[in-house]
Short mmCIF file of C-alpha atoms in Angstrom, two decimals:
data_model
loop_
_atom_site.label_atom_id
_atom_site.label_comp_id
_atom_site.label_asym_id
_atom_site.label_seq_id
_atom_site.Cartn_x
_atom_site.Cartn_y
_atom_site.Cartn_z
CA UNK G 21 0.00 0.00 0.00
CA UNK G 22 1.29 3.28 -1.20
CA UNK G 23 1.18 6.12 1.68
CA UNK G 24 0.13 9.56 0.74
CA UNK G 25 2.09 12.55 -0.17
CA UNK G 26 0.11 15.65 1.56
CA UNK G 27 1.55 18.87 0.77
CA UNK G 28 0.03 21.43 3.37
CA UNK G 29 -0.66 24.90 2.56
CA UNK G 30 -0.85 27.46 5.41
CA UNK G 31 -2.15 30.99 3.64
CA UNK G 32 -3.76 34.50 5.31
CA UNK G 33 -7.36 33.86 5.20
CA UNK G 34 -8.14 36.56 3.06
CA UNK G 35 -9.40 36.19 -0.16
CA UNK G 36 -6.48 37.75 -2.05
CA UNK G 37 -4.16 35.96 -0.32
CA UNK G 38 -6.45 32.59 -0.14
CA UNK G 39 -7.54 32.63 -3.69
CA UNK G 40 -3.56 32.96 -5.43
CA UNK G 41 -2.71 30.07 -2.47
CA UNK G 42 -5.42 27.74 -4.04
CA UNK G 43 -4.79 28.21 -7.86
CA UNK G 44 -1.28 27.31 -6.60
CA UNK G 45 -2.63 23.67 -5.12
CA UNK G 46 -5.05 22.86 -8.13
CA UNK G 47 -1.99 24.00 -10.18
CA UNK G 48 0.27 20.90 -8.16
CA UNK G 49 -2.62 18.81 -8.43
CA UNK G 50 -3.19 19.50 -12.19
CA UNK G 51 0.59 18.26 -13.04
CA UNK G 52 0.96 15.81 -9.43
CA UNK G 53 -2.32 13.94 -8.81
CA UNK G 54 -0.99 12.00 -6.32
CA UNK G 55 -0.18 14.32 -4.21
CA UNK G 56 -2.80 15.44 -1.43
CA UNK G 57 -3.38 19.28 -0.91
CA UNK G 58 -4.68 20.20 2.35
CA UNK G 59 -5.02 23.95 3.59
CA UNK G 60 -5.01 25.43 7.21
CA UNK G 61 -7.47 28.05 7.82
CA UNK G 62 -6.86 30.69 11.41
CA UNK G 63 -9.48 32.95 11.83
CA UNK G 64 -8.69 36.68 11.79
CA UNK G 65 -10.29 39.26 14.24
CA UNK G 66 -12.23 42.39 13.42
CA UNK G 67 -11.10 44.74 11.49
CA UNK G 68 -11.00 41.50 9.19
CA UNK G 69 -13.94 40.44 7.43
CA UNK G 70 -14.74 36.76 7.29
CA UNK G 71 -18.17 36.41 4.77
CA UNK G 72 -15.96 36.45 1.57
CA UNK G 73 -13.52 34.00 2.92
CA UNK G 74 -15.86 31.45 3.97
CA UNK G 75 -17.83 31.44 0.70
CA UNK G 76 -15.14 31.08 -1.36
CA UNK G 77 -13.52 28.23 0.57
CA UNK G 78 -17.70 26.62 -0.02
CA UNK G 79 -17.64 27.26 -3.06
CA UNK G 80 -13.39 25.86 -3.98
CA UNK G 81 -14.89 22.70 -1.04
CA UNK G 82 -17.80 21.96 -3.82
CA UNK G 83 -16.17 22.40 -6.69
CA UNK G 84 -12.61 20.69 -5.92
CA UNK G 85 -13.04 18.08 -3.34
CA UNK G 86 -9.22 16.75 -3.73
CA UNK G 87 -8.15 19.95 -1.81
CA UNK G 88 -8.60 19.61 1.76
CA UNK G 89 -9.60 23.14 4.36
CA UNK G 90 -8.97 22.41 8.08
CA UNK G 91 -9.59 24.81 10.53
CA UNK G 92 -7.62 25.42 13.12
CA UNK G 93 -9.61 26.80 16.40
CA UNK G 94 -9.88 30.07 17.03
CA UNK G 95 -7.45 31.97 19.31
CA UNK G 96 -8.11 34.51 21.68
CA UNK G 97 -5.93 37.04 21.24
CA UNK G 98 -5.22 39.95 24.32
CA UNK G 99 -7.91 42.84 23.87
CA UNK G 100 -4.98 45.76 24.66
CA UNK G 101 -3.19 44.25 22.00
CA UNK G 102 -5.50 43.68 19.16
CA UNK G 103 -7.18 47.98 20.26
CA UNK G 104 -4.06 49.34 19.09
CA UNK G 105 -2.54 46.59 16.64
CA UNK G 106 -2.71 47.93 12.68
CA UNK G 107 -3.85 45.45 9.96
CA UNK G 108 -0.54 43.88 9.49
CA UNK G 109 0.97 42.79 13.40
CA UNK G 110 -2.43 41.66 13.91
CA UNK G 111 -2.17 39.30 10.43
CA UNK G 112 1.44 37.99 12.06
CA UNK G 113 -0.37 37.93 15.50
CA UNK G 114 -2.85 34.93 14.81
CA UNK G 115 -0.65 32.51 13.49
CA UNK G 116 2.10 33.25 16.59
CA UNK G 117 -0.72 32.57 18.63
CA UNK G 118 -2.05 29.60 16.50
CA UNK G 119 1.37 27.84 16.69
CA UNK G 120 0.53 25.17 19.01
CA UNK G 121 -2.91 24.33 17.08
CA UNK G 122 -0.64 24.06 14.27
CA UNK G 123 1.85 22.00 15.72
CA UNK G 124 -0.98 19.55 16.49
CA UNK G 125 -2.37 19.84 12.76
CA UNK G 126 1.04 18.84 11.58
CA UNK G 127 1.46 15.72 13.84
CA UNK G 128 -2.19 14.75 13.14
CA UNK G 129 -1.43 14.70 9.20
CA UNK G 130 2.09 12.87 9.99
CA UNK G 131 0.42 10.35 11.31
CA UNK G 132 -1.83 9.59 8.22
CA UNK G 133 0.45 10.44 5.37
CA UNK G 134 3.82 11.16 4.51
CA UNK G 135 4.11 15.10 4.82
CA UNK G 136 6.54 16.26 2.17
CA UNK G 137 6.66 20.15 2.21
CA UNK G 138 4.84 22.81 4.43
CA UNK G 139 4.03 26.08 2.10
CA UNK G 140 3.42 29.49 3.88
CA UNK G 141 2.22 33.05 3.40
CA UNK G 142 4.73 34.95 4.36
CA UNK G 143 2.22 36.67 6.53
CA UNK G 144 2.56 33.47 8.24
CA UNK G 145 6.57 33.05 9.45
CA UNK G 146 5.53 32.42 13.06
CA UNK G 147 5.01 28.91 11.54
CA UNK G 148 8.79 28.25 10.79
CA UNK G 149 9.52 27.41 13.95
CA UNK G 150 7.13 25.26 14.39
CA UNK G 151 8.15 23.52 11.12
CA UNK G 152 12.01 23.54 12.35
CA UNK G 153 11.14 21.69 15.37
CA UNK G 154 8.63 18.92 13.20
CA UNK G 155 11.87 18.42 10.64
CA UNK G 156 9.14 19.92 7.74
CA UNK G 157 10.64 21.46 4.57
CA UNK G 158 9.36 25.03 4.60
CA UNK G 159 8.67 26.88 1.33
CA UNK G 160 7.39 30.40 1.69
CA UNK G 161 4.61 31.54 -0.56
CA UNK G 162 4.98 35.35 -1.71
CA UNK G 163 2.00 36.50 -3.15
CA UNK G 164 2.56 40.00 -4.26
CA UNK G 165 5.19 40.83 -6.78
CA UNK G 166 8.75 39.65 -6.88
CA UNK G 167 10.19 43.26 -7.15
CA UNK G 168 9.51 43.50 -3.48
CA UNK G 169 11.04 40.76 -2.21
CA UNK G 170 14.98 41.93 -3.22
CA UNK G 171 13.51 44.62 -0.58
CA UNK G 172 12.15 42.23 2.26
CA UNK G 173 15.41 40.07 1.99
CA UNK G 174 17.51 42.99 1.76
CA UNK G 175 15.95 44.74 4.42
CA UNK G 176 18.19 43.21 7.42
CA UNK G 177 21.11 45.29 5.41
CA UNK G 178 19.36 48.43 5.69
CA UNK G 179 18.02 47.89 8.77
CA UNK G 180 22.08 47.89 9.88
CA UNK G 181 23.12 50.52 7.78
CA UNK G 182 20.06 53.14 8.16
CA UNK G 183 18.92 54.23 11.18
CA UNK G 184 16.13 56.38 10.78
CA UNK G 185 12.35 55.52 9.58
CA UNK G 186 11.59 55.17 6.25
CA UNK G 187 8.90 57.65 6.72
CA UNK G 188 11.00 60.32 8.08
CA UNK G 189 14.01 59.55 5.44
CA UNK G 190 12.91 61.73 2.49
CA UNK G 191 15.37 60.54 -0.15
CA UNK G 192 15.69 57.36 -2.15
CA UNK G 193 16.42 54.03 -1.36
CA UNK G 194 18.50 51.58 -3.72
CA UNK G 195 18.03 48.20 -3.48
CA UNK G 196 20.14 45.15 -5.65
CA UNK G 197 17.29 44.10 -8.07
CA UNK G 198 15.20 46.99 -8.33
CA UNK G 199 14.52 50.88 -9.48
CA UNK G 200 15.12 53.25 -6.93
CA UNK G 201 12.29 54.28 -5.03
CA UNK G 202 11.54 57.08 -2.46
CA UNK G 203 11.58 56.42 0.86
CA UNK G 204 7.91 57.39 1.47
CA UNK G 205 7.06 54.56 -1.27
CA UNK G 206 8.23 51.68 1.01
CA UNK G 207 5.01 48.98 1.79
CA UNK G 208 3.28 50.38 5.03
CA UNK G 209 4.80 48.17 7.82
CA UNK G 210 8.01 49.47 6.95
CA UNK G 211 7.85 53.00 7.47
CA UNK G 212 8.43 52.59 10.88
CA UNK G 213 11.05 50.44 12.29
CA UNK G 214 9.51 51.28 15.82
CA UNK G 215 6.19 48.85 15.21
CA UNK G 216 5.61 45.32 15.90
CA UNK G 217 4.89 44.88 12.16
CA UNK G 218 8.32 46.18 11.30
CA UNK G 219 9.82 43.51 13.27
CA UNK G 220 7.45 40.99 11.87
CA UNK G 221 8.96 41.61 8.65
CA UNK G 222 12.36 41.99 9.69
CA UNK G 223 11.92 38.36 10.95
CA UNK G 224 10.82 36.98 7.64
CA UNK G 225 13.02 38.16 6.15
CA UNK G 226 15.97 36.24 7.60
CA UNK G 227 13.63 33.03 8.15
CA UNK G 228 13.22 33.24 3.92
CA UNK G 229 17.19 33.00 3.83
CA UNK G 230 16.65 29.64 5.90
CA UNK G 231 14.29 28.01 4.39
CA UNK G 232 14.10 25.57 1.58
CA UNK G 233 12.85 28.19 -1.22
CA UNK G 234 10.52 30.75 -2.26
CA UNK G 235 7.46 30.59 -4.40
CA UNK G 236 6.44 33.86 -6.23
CA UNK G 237 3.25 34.49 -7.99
CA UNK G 238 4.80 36.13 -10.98
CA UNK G 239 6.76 34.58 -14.19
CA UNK G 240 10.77 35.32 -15.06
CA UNK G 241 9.83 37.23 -18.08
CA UNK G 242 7.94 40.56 -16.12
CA UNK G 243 9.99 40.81 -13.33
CA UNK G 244 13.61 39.89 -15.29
CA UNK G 245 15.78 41.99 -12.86
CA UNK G 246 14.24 41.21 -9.85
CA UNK G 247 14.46 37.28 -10.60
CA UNK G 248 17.91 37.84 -11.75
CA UNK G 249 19.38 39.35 -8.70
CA UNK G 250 17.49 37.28 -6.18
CA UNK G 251 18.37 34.30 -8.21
CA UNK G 252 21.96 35.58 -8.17
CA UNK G 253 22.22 36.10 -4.26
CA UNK G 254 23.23 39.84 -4.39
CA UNK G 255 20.01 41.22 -2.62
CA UNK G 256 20.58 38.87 0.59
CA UNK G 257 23.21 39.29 3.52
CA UNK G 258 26.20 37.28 2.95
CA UNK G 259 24.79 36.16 -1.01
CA UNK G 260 22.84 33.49 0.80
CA UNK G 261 19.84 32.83 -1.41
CA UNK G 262 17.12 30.25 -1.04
CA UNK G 263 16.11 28.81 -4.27
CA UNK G 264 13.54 30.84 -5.95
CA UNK G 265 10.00 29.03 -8.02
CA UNK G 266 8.68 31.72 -10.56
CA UNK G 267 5.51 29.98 -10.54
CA UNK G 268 2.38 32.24 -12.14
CA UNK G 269 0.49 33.97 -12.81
CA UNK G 270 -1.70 32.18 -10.39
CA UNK G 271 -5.05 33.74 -10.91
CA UNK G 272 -8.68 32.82 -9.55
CA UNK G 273 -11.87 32.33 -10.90
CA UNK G 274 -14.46 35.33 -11.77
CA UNK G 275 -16.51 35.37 -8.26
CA UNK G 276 -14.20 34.37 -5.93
CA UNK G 277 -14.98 36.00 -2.76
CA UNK G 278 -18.21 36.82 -3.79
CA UNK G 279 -20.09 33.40 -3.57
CA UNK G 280 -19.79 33.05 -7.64
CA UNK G 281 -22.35 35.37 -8.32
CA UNK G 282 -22.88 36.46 -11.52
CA UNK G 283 -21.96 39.73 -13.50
CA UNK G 284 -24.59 42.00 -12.18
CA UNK G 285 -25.55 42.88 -15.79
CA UNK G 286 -21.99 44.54 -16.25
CA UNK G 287 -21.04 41.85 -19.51
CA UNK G 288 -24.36 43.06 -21.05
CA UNK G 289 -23.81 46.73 -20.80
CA UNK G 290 -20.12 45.83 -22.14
CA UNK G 291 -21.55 43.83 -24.96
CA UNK G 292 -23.10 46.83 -26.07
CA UNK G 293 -20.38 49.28 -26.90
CA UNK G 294 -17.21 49.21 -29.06
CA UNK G 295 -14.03 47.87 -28.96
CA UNK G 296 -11.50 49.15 -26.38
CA UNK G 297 -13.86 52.34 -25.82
CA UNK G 298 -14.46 51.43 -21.92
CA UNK G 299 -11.95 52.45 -18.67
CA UNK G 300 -12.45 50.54 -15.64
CA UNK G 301 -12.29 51.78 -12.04
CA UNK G 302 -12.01 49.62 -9.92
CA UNK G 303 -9.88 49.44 -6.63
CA UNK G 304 -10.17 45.97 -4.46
CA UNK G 305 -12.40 45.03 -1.67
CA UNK G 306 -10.56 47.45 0.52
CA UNK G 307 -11.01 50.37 -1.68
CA UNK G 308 -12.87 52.96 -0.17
CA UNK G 309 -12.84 57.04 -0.77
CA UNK G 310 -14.21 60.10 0.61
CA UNK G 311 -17.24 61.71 -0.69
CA UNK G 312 -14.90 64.91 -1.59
CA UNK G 313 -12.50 62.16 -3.82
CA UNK G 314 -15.49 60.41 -5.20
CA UNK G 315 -17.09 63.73 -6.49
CA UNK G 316 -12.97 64.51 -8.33
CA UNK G 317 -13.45 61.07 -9.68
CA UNK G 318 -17.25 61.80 -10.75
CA UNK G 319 -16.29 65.19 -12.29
CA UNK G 320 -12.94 63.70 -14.42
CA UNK G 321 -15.17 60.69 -16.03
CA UNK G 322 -17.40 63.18 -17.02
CA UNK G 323 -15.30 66.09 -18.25
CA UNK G 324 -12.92 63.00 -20.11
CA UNK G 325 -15.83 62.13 -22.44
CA UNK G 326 -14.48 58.28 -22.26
CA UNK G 327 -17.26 55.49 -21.92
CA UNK G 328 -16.60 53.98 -18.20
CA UNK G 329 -18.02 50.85 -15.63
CA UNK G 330 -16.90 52.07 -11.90
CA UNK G 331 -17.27 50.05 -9.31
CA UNK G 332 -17.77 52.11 -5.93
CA UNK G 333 -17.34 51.50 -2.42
CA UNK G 334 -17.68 54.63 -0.20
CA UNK G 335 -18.67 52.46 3.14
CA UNK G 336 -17.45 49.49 4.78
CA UNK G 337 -21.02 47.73 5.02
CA UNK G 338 -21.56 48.98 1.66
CA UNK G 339 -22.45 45.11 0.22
CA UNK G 340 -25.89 45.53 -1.19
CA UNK G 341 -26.62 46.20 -4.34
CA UNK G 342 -30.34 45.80 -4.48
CA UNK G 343 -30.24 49.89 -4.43
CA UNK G 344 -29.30 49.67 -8.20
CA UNK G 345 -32.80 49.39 -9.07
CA UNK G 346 -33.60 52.42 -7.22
CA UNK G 347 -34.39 55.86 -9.44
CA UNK G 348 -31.17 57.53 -10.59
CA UNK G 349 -31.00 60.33 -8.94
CA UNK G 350 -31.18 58.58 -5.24
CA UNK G 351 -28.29 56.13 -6.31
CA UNK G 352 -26.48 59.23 -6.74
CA UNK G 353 -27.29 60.32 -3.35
CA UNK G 354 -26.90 56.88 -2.05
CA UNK G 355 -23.44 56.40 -3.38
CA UNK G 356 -22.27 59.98 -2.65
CA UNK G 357 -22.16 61.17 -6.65
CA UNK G 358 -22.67 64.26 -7.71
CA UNK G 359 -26.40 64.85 -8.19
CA UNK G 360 -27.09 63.78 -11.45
CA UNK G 361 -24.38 62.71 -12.63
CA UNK G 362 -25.56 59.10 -13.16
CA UNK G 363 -28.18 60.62 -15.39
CA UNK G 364 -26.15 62.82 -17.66
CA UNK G 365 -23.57 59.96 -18.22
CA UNK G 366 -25.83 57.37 -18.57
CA UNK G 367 -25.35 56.58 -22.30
CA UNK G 368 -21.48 56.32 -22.25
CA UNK G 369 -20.92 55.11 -18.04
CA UNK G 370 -22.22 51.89 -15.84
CA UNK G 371 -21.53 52.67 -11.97
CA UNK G 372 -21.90 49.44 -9.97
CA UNK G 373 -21.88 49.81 -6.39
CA UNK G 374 -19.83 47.24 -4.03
CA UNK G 375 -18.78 44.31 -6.71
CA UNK G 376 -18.49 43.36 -10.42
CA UNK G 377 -16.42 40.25 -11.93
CA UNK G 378 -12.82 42.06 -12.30
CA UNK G 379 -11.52 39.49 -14.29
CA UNK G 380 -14.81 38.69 -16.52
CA UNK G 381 -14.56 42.74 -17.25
CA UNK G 382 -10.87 42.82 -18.48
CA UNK G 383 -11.29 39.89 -20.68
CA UNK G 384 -14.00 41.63 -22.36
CA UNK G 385 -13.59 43.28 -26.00
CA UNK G 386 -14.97 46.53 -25.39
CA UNK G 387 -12.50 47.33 -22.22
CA UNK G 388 -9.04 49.42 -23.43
CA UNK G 389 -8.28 50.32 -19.87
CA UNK G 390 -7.98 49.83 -15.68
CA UNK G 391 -7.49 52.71 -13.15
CA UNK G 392 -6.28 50.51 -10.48
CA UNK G 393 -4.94 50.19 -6.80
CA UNK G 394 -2.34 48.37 -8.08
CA UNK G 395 -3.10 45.68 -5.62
CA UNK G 396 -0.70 42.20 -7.24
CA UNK G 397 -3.72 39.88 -8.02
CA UNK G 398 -5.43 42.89 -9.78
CA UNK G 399 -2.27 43.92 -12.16
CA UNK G 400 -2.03 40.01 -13.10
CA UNK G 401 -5.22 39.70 -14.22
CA UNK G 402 -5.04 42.86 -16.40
CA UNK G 403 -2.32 41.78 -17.89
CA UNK G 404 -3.41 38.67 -18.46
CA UNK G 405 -6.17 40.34 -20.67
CA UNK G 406 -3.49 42.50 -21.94
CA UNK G 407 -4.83 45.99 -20.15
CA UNK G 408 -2.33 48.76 -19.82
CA UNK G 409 -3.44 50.72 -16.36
CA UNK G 410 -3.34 53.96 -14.11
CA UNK G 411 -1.82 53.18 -11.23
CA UNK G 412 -3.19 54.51 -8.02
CA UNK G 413 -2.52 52.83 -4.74
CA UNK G 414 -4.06 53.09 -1.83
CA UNK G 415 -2.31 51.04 1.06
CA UNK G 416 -0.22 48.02 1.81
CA UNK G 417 2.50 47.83 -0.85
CA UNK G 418 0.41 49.23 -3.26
CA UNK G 419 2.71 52.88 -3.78
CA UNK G 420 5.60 50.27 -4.20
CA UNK G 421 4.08 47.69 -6.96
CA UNK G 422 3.65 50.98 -8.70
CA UNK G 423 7.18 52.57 -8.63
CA UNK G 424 8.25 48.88 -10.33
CA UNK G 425 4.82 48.41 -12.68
CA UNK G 426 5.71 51.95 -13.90
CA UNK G 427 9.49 52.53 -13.96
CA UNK G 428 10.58 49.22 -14.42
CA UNK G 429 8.37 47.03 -16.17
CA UNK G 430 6.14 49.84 -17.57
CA UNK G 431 2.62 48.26 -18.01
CA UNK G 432 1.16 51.17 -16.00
CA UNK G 433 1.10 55.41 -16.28
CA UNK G 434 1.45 57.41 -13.25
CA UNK G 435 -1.33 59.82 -11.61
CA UNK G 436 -0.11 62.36 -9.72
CA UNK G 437 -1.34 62.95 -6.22
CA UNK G 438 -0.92 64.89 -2.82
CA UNK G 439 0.59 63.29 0.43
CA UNK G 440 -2.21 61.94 2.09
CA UNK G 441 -3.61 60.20 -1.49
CA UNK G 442 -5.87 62.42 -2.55
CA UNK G 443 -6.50 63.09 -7.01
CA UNK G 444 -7.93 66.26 -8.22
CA UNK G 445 -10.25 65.91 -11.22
CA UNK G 446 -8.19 67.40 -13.68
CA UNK G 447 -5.19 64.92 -13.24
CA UNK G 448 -7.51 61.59 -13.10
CA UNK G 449 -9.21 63.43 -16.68
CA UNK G 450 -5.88 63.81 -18.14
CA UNK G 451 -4.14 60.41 -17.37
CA UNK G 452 -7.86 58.75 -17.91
CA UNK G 453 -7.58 60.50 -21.55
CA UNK G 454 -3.92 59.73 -22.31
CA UNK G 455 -4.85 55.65 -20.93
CA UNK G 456 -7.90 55.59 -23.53
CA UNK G 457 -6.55 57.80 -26.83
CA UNK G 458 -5.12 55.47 -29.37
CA UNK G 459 -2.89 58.24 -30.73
CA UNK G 460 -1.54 58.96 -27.40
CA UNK G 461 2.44 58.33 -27.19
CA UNK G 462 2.46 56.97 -23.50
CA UNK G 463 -1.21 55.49 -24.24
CA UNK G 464 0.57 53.34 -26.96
CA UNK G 465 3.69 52.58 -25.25
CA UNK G 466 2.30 50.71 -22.41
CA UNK G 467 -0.63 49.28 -24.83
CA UNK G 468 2.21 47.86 -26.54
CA UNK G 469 4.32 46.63 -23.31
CA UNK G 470 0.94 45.02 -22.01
CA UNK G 471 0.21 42.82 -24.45
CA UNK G 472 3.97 41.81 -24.84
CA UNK G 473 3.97 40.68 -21.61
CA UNK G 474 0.24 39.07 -22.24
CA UNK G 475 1.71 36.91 -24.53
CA UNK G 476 4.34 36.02 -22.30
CA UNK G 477 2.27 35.17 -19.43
CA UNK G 478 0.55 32.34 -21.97
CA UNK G 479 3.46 30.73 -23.06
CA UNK G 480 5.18 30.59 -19.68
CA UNK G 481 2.12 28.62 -18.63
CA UNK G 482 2.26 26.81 -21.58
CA UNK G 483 4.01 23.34 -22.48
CA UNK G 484 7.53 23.64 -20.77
CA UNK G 485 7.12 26.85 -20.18
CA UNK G 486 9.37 28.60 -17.34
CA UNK G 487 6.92 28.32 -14.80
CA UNK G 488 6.13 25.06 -15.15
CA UNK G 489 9.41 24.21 -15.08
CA UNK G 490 9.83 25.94 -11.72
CA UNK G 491 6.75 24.32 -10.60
CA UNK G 492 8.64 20.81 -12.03
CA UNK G 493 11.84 21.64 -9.55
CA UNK G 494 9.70 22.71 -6.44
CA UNK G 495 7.97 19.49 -6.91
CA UNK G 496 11.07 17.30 -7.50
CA UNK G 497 12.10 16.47 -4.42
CA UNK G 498 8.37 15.47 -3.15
CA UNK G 499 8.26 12.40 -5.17
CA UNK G 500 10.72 10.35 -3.18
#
């Protein structure tokens, strides 16, 4: 009798994170069917939100029964702590806490198969331990874009050599691997080397150096440089490099996160106008404005001319969308628009409020462009469809993806904006113009770079293509 192979998967239980982490198991399976994928699932505290998770994992459970969700119970994490934690300590905290749950998890599946590899977020290092003691091979899963991770890796140099705060620095940081960026650009947790998520960080950093390799969702061809120098050693202290599996684009299903619902009329609308006529606005789950920015944003779309479908959030229990059968005029109110603006646009824009099926929308004919948060699962599936994009982040590491997405592998223009964020009318109407106009110079360049690199995301999927190949070499040593 032939014991199984399980190959566990520990992600962040949020959907960005969860839904890259389980294309990456039905992509093992797909090429290893003997291998068993099973995935550990914490539970995150409030601020998180938990509906989208747990329909998703339904709906994967359902539809792929040959991957495997365990939960692991739910800690109880100290109240002072979690009050003044920000988004990130708190996503480190519940898997330090969850160790020993873990610990038993691991045992439990020892027992029953052979357990060849352990795969983790990188949100998720407190696990490494706990895989060092068990004698587990430890792969870390990095699921935003490999650009950043000459940074993380590097980031016990600069720690030693730079003293002060990112935030405070105000001049530009160079990095082996990578464009120089400012200082202020650097992914929110490290701004501040005084903050529990700082040292979080820190920590992974030098636990990726120790472990048996790192998976990125990304392939060789879009991120050449960064590949090259963490392939090459010169971003890490002492030239130490783990092996690194270029193993993407890993992107979900249309609906993930969202139960599978359907398109909320948005592919009809799309059906009916022309081809590569239509901008898209749309900026993650997370993506929420002020009334003042969504009136800028209002006022550009309508002064641009351009046919648009926006997808709006301006409230975080903003999930129902049975008010887009209400008269126009209230959704304006409803949504915070302009008043009637919905009604003088109507024949050349679609607003949707809350959702609409991102990737279903870029793959459609009629859309020529994305004004995006620049959020890694997001730019992947735009370029995927071939969509050049405006890049405007909003948090995380967002400010960074776009320093690399438009200096180095230019598949996105810039929008200017102030400090805290903010985008006046005028600049969203003249980068939304320069996106859509064919005869535009920079509208053509990145057209052009996009679909390059659209073509190049197919064929490294393809046939012995180079991220199959990685995805041959992680799996290698598994068999025996």
């Amino acid at each position: 009798m032939t014991c199984t192979r399980s190959i566990v998967l520990y992600p962040l239980p949020l959907v960005g994170h969860l839904m890259s982490t389980v294309e990456l198991g039905k992509l093992i399976l797909k090429h290893h069917p003997t291998f068993s994928i099973r995935i550990l699932i914490t539970t995150l505290p409030p601020p998180f939100t938990t509906a989208s998770t747990a329909s998703f994992i339904q709906q994967v459970s359902t539809t792929i029964p040959s991957i495997t969700f365990h939960h692991l119970p739910t800690v109880t994490l100290p109240p002072d702590i979690v009050a003044t934690a920000s988004f990130e300590a708190l996503a480190f905290l519940v898997p330090r806490f969850s160790n020993q749950n873990l610990q038993k998890a691991l045992q439990t599946i020892s027992e029953k198969s052979t357990l060849k590899a352990l795969i983790i977020d990188f949100f998720c290092n407190p696990a490494f331990g706990v895989a060092q003691t068990l004698h587990i091979p430890t792969y870390y899963f990095f699921t935003t874009c490999a650009s950043g991770l000459p940074l993380l890796l590097y980031l016990p140099v600069i720690h030693q050599k730079i003293p002060t705060n990112f935030k405070d620095l105000n001049k530009e940081i160079h990095v082996p691997g990578m464009p120089p960026f400012p200082s202020g650009d650097a992914p929110t947790p490290l701004l501040d080397r005084t903050t529990e998520a700082y040292d979080n960080f820190l920590s992974t950093a030098i636990n990726m150096c120790r472990s048996n390799g790192i998976i990125v969702n990304t392939f060789e061809l879009f991120e050449s440089r960064a590949v090259k120098a963490l392939s090459d050693g010169i971003c890490t202290p002492n030239g130490k490099a783990p092996p690194i599996y270029c193993i993407g684009p890993l992107i979900g299903p249309d609906g993930a996160g969202n139960g599978g619902q359907g398109s909320s009329g948005c592919t009809a609308w799309l059906d009916s106008q022309p081809s590569n006529s239509v901008v898209f606005l749309c900026f993650g789950s997370m993506g929420l404005f002020s009334r003042a920015q969504l009136i800028e944003i209002s006022i550009a779309l309508e002064k641009s001319g351009c046919r648009f479908l926006w997808v709006v959030r301006d409230s975080p229990q903003d999930d129902d969308e049975s008010e887009l059968s209400l008269p126009l005029d209230e959704i304006d109110s409803n949504l915070s628009l302009p008043k009637g603006f919905l009604q003088r646009t109507r024949d050349k824009g679609l607003v949707v409020k809350s959702w609409a099926p991102q990737k279903e929308i870029l793959s459609h004919e009629s859309v020529g462009g994305f004004v995006t948060h620049c959020g890694w699962n997001s730019v992947l599936e735009a370029v995927c469809a071939g969509v050049p994009m405006l890049g405007w982040p909003l948090y995380a590491e967002q400010r960074f993806n776009r320093v690399v997405l438009v200096e180095e592998i230019k598949v996105v223009l810039p929008l200017e904006m102030s400090e805290d964020g903010f985008v006046g009318a005028e600049e969203l109407e003249k980068r939304v113009t320069e996106l859509m106009d064919l005869n535009s110079v920079s509208g053509k360049a990145v057209r052009e770079r996009v679909m390059a690199m659209r073509d190049g995301a197919v064929a490294t999927m393809g046939e012995s293509g180079p991220s199959l190949v990685a995805l041959d070499n992680l799996t290698r040593p598994w068999k025996f």
